[in-house]
mmCIF file of C-alpha atoms and ligand atoms in Angstrom:
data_model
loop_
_atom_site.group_PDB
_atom_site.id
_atom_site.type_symbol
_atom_site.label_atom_id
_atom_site.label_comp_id
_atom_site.label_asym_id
_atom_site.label_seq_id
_atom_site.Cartn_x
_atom_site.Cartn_y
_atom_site.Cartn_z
ATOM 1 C CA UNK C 223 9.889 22.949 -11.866
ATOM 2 C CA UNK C 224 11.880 20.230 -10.022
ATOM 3 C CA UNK C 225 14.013 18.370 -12.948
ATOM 4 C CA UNK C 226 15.455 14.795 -12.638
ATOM 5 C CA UNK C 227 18.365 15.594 -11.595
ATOM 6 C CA UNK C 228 17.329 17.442 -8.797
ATOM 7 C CA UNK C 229 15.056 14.372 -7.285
ATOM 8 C CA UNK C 230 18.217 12.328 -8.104
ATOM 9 C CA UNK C 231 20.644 14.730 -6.227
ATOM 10 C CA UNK C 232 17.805 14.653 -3.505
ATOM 11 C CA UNK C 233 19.992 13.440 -0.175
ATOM 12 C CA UNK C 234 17.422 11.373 1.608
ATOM 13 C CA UNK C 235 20.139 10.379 4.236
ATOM 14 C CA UNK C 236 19.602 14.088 5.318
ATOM 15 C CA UNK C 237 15.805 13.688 4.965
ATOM 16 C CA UNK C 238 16.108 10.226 7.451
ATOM 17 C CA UNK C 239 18.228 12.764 10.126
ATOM 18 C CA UNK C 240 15.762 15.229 9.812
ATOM 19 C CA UNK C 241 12.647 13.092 10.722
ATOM 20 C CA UNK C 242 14.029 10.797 12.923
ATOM 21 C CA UNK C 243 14.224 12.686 15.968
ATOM 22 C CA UNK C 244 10.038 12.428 16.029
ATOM 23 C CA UNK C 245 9.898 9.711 18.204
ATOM 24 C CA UNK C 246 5.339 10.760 18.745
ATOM 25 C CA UNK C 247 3.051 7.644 17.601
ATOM 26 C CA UNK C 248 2.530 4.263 18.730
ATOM 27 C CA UNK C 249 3.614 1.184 16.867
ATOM 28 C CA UNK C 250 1.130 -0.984 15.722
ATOM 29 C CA UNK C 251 0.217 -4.016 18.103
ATOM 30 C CA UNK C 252 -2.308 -6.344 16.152
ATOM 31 C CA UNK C 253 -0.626 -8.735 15.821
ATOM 32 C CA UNK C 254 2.992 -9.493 17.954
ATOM 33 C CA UNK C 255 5.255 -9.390 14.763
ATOM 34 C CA UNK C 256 4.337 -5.943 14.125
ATOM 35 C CA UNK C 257 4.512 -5.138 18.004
ATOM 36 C CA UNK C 258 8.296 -5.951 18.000
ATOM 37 C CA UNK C 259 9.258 -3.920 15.258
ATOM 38 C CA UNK C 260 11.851 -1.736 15.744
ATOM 39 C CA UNK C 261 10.625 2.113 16.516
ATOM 40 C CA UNK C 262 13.864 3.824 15.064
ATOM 41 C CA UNK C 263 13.215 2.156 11.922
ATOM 42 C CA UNK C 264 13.010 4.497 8.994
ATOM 43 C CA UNK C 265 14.044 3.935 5.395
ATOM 44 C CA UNK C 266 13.149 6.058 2.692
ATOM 45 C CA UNK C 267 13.598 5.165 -1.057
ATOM 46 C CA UNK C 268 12.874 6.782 -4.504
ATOM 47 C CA UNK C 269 12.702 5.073 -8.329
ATOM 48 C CA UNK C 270 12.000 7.488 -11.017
ATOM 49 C CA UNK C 271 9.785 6.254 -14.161
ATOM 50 C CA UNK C 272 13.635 6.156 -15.715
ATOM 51 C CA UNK C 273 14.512 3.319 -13.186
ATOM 52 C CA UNK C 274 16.941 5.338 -11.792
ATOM 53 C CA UNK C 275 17.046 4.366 -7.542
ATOM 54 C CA UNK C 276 17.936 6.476 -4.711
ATOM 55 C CA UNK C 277 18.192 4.874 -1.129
ATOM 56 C CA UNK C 278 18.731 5.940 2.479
ATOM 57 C CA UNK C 279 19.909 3.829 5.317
ATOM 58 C CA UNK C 280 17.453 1.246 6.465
ATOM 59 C CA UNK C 281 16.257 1.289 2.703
ATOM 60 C CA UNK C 282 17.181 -2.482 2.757
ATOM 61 C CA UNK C 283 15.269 -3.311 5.818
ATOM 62 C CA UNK C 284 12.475 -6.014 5.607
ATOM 63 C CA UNK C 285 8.902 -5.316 6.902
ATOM 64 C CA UNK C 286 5.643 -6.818 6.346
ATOM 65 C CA UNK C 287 4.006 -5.111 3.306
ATOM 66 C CA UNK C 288 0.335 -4.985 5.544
ATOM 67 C CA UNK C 289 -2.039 -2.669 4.278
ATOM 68 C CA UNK C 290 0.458 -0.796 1.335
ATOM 69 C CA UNK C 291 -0.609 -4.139 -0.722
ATOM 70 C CA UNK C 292 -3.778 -2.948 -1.522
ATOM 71 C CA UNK C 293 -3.351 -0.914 -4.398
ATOM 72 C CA UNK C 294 -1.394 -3.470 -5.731
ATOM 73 C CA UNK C 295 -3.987 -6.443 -4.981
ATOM 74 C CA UNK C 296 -6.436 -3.929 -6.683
ATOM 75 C CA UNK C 297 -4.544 -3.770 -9.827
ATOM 76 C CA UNK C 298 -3.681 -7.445 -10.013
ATOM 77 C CA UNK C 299 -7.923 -7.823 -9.382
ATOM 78 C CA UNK C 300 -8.227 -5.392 -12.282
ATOM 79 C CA UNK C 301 -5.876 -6.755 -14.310
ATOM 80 C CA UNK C 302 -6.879 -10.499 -14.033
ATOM 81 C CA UNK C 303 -10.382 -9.863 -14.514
ATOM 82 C CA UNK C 304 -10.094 -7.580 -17.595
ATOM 83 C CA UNK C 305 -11.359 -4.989 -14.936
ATOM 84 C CA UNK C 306 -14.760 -6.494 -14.520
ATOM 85 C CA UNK C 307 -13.416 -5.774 -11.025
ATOM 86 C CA UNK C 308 -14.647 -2.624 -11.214
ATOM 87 C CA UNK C 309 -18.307 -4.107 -10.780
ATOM 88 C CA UNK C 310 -17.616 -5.602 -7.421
ATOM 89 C CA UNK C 311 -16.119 -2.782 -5.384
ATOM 90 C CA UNK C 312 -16.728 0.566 -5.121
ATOM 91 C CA UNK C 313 -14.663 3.326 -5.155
ATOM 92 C CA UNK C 314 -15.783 6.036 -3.169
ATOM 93 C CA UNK C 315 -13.474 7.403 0.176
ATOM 94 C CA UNK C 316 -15.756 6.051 3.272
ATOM 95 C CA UNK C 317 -13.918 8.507 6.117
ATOM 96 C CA UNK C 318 -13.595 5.776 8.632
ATOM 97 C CA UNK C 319 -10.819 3.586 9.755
ATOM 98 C CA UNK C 320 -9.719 1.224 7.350
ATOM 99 C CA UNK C 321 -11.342 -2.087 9.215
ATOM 100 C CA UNK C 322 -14.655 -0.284 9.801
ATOM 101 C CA UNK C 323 -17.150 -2.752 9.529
ATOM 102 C CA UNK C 324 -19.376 -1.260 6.825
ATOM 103 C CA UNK C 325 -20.073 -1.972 3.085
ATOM 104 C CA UNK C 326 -21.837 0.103 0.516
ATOM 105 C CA UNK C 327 -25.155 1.157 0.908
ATOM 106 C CA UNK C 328 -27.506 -0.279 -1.383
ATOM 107 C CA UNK C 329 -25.470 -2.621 -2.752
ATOM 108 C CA UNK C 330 -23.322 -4.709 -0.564
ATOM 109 C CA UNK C 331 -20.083 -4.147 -1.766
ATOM 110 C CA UNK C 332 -17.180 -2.820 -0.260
ATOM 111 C CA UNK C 333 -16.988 0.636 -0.006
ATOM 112 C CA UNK C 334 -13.655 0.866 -1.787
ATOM 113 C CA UNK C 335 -10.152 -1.447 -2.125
ATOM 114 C CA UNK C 336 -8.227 0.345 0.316
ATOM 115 C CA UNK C 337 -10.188 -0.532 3.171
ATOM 116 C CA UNK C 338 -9.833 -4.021 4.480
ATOM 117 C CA UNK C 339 -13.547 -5.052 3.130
ATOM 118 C CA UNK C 340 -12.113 -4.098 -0.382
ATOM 119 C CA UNK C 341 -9.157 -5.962 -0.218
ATOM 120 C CA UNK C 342 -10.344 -9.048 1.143
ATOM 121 C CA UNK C 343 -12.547 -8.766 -2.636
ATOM 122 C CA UNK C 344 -9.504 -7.985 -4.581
ATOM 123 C CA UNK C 345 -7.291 -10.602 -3.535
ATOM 124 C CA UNK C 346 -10.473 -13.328 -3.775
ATOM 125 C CA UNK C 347 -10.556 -11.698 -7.387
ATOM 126 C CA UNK C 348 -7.213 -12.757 -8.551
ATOM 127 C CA UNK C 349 -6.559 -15.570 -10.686
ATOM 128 C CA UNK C 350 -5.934 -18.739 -9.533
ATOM 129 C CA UNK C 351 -6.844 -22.278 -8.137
ATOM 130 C CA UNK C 352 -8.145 -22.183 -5.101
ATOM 131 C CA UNK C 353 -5.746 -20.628 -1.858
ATOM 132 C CA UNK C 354 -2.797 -21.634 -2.856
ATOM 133 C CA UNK C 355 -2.994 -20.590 -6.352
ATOM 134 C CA UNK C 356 -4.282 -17.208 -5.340
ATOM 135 C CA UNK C 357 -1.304 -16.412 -3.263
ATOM 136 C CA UNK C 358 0.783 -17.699 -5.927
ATOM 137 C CA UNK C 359 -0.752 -15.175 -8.460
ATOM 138 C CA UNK C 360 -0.606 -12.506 -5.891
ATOM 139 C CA UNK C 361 3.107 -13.420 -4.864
ATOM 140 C CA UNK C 362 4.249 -13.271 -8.746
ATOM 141 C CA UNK C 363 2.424 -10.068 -9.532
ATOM 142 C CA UNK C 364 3.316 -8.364 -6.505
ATOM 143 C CA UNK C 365 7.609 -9.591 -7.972
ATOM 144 C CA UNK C 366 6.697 -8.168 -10.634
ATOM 145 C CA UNK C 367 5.657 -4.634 -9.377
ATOM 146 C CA UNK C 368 8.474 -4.784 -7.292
ATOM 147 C CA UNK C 369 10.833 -6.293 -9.756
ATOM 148 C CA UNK C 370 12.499 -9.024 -7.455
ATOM 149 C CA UNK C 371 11.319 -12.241 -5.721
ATOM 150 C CA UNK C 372 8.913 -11.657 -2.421
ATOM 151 C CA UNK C 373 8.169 -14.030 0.021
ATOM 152 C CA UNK C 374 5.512 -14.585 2.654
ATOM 153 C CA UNK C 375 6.636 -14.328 6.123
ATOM 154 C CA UNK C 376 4.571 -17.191 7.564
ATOM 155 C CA UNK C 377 4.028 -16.417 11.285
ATOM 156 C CA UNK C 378 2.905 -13.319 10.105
ATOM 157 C CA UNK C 379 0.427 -14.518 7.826
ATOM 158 C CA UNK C 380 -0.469 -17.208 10.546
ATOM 159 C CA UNK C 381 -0.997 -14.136 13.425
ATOM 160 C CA UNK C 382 -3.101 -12.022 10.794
ATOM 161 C CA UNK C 383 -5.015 -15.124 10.169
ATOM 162 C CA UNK C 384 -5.697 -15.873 13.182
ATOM 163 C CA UNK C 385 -5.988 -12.721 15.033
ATOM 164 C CA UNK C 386 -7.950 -10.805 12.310
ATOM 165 C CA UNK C 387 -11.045 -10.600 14.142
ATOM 166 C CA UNK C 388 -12.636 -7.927 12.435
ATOM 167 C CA UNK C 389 -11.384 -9.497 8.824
ATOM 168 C CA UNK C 390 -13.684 -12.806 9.143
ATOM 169 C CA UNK C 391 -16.307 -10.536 10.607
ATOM 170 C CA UNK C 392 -16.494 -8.338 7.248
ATOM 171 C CA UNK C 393 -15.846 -11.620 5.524
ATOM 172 C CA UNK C 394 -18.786 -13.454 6.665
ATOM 173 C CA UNK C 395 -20.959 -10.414 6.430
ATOM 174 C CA UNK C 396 -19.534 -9.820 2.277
ATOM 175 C CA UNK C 397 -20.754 -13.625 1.694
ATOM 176 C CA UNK C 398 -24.008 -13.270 3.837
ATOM 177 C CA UNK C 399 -24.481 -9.814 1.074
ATOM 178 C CA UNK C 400 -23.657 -12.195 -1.833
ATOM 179 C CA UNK C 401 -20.646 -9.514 -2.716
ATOM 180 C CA UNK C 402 -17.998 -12.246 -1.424
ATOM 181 C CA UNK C 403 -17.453 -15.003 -3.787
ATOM 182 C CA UNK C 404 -15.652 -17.422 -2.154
ATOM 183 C CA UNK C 405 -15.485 -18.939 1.201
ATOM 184 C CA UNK C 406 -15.114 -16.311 4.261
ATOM 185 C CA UNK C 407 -11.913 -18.407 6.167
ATOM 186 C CA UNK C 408 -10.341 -18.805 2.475
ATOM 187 C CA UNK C 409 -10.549 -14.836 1.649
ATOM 188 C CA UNK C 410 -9.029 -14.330 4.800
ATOM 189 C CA UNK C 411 -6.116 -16.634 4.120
ATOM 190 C CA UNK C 412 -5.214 -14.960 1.238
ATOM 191 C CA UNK C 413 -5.862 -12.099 2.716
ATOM 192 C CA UNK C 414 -3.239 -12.224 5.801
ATOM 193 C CA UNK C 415 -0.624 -13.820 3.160
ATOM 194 C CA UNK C 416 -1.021 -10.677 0.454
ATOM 195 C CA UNK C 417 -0.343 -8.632 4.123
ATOM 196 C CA UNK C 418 2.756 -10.770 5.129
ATOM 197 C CA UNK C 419 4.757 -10.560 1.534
ATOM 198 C CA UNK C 420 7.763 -8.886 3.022
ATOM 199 C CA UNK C 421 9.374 -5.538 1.243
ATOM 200 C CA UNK C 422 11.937 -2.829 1.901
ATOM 201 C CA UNK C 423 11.611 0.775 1.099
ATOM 202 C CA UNK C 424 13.452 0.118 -2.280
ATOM 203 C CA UNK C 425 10.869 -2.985 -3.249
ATOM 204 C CA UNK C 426 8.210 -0.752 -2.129
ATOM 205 C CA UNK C 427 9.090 2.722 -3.886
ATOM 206 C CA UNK C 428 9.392 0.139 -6.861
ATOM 207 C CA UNK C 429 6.298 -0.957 -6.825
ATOM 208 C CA UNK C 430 4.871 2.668 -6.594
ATOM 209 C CA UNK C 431 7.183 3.620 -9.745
ATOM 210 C CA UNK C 432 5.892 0.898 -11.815
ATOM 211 C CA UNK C 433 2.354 2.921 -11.257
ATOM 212 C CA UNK C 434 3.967 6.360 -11.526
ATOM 213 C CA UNK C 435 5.366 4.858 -15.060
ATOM 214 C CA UNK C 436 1.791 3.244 -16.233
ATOM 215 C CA UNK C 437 2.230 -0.169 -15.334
ATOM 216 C CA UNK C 438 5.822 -0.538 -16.406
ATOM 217 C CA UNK C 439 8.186 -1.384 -13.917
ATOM 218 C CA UNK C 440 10.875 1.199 -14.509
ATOM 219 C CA UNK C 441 13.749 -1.297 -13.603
ATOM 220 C CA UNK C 442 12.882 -4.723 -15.388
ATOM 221 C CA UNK C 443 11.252 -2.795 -17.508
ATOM 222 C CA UNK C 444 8.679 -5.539 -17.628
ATOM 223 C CA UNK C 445 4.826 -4.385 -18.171
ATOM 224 C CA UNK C 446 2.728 -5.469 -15.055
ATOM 225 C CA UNK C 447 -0.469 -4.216 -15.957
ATOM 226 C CA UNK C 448 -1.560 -1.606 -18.574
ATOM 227 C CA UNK C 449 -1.550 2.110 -18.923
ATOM 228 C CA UNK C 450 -5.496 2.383 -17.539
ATOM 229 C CA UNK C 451 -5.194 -0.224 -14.934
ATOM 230 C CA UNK C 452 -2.416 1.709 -13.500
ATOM 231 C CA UNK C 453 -4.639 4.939 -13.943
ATOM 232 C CA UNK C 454 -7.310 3.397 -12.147
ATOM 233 C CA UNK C 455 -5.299 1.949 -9.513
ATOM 234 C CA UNK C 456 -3.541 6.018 -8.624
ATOM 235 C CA UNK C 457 -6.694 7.592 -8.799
ATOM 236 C CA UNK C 458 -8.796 5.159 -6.402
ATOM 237 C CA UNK C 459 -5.164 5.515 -3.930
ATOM 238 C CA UNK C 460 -5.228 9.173 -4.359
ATOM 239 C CA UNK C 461 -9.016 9.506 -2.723
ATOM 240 C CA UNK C 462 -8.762 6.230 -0.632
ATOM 241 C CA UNK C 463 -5.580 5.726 0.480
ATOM 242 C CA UNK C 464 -4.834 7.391 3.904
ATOM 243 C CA UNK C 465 -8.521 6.288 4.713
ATOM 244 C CA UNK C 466 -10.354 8.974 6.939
ATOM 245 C CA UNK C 467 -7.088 11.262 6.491
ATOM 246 C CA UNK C 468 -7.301 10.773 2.913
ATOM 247 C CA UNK C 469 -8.956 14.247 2.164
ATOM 248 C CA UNK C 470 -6.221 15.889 4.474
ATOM 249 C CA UNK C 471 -3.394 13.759 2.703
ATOM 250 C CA UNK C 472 -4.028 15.047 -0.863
ATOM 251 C CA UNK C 473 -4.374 18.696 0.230
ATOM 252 C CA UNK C 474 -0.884 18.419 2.284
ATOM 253 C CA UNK C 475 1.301 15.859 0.570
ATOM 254 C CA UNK C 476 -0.971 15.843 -2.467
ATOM 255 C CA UNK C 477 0.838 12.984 -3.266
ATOM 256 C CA UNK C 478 -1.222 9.558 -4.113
ATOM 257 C CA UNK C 479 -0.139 7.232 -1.518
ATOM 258 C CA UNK C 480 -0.911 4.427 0.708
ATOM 259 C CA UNK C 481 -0.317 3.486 4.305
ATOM 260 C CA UNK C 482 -0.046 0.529 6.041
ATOM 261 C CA UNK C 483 0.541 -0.169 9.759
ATOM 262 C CA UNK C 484 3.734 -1.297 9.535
ATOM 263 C CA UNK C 485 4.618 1.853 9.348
ATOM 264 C CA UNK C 486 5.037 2.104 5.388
ATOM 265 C CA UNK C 487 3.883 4.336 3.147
ATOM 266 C CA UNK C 488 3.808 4.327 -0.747
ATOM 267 C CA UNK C 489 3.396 7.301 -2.987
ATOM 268 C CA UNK C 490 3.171 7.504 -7.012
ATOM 269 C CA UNK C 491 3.359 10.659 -8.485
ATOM 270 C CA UNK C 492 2.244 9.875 -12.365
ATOM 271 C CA UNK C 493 4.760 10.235 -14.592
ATOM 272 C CA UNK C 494 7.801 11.044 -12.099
ATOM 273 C CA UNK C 495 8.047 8.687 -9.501
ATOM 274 C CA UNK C 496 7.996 6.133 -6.550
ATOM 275 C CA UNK C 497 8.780 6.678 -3.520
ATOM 276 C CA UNK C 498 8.535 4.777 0.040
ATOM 277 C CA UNK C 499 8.798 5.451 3.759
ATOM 278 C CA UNK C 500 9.018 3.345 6.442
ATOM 279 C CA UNK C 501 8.908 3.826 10.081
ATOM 280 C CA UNK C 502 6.738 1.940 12.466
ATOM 281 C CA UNK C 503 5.365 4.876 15.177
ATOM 282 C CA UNK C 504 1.897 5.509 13.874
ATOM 283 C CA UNK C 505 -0.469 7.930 13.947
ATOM 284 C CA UNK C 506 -4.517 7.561 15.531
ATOM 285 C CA UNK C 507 -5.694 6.977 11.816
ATOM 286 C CA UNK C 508 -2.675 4.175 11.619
ATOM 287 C CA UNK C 509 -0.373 6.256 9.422
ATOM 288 C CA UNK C 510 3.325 6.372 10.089
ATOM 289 C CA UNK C 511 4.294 9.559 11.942
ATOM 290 C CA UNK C 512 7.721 10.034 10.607
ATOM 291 C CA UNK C 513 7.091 8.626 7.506
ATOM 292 C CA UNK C 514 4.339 11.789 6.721
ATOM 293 C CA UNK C 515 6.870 13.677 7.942
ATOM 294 C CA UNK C 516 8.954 12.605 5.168
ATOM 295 C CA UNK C 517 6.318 12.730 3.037
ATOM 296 C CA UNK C 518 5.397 16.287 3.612
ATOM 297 C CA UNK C 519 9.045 17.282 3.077
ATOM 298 C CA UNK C 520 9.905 15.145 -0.310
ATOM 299 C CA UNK C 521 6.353 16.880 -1.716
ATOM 300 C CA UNK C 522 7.192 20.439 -0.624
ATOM 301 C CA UNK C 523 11.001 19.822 -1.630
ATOM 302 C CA UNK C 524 10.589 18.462 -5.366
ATOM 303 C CA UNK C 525 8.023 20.634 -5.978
ATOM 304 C CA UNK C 526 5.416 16.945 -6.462
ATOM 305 C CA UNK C 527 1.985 18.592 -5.072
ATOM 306 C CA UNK C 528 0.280 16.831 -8.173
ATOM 307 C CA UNK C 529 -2.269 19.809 -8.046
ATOM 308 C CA UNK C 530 0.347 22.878 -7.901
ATOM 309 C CA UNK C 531 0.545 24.796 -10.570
HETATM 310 N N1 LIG G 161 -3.005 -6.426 8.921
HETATM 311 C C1 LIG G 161 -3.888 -5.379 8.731
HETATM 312 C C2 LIG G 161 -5.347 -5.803 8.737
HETATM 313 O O1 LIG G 161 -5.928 -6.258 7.814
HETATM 314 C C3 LIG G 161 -3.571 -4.484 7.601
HETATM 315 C C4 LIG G 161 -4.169 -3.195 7.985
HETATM 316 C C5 LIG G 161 -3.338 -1.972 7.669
HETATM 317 O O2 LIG G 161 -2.146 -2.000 7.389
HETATM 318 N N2 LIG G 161 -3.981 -0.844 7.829
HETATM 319 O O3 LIG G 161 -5.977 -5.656 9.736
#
């Protein structure tokens, strides 16, 4: 049984040297911010449900949060609607890229909030006037997961806005369903903002603690959202969130976690921890090579296979 003070005498310095000489994957090119990110980037960071932080080099490094949002758009959705939420997405792991263009049989909905179609819903189910109040909401919840002011970084938000193709596409197909309840161009402007909010690892593993702890951020010790939002929010991540390499994820890492392509990924293990990786070379299902890497190695290291007995 890993204790806490062997995650906290974990040297994830050592873990960054170890991974970094992986240079296989492809950064992400959707949009030209994320094209120019740097490839050597990788940053690792842990928060235990104690608040206690540990940080590697490049821990401090801003990135756009992209696609690691979700779970955290999900649980402001759930929160802010008393989780009525829970009626207008589904939650089932569709095995297809994460901006497939498909919704749930039968019904309309997205197939789940870790795929784009989901999270368009979740952050058009947030509270708030209109855009701007929307991203508001979204901005202050997502500072309070994370336990420190985030801002948007604009030309990102204006390239996923504009570029996001696919993103109006599902939109306009959600609102021709009836399962989209406001207007397509407006879910996809708060949509590419909730993407642009720009972390580090440490903001990041935060935001994964205050879900390992049950919805209390571990450092402010502030409650974001309650105990079964948060239990929600980990078990929907745990099936959906490495989309089609989701199944493959939870038997390897078995870690709940999210991935984004900006090369971040997010893991809660209940009860224990946060954690973060960042580093932009992805995989073909847009997951960050070295940053499963890492993954793979904190899991197998601490002993945090959630289904190991
Ligand atoms: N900017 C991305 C999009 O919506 C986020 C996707 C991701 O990180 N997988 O297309």
């Amino acid at each position: 049984m890993t204790t806490t003070a062997d995650i906290l005498a974990y040297d994830l310095d050592r873990l960054r040297r170890r991974v970094l000489p992986d240079t296989a994957g492809e950064v992400d090119d959707s949009i030209p911010q994320l094209a120019d990110a740097d490839p050597d980037l990788c940053g690792i960071a842990l928060v235990t449900v104690n608040g206690e932080v540990r940080v590697s080099v490049d821990a401090d490094v801003p990135f756009s949060i992209q696609s690691a949002v979700k779970p955290f758009l999900f649980a402001l959705a759930l929160h802010d609607t008393d989780r009525a939420a829970l009626g207008r997405i589904g939650i089932e792991p569709t095995g297809e890229a994460f901006d497939a263009i498909k919704l749930e049989t039968g019904t309309g909905r997205p197939p789940n909030p870790m795929v784009n179609a989901g999270a368009i819903v979740t952050s058009s189910l947030v509270e708030g006037d209109g855009v701007d109040g929307r991203i508001a909401r979204i901005i202050a919840g997502l500072s309070a997961f994370a336990g420190r002011t985030l801002d948007i970084d604009d030309d990102v938000a204006r390239s996923e806005h504009l570029l996001g193709d696919r993103n109006h596409a599902l939109a306009h197909l959600m609102r021709s369903e009836g399962t989209l309840n406001v207007e397509a161009d407006d879910a996809i402007a708060v949509y590419a903002s909730a993407c642009a909010v720009l972390v580090d690892a440490e903001a990041l593993a935060t935001m994964g603690a205050t879900l390992a702890a049950g919805g209390v951020n571990p450092r402010s010790g502030e409650r974001v959202v309650s105990r079964d939002v948060a239990r929600d929010v980990i078990s929907v991540t745990a099936t959906c969130g490495v989309y089609d390499g989701s199944g493959r994820w939870m038997r390897e890492v078995g870690v709940p976690a999210k991935s984004s392509v900006s090369g971040a990924i997010v893991l809660s293990v209940p009860g224990v921890l946060g954690a973060a990786v960042v580093s932009p070379p992805l995989d073909e299902r847009g997951t960050s090579v070295r940053g499963h890497r890492a993954s793979d190695a904190l899991s197998a290291d601490l002993g945090l296979h959630v289904f190991d007995v």
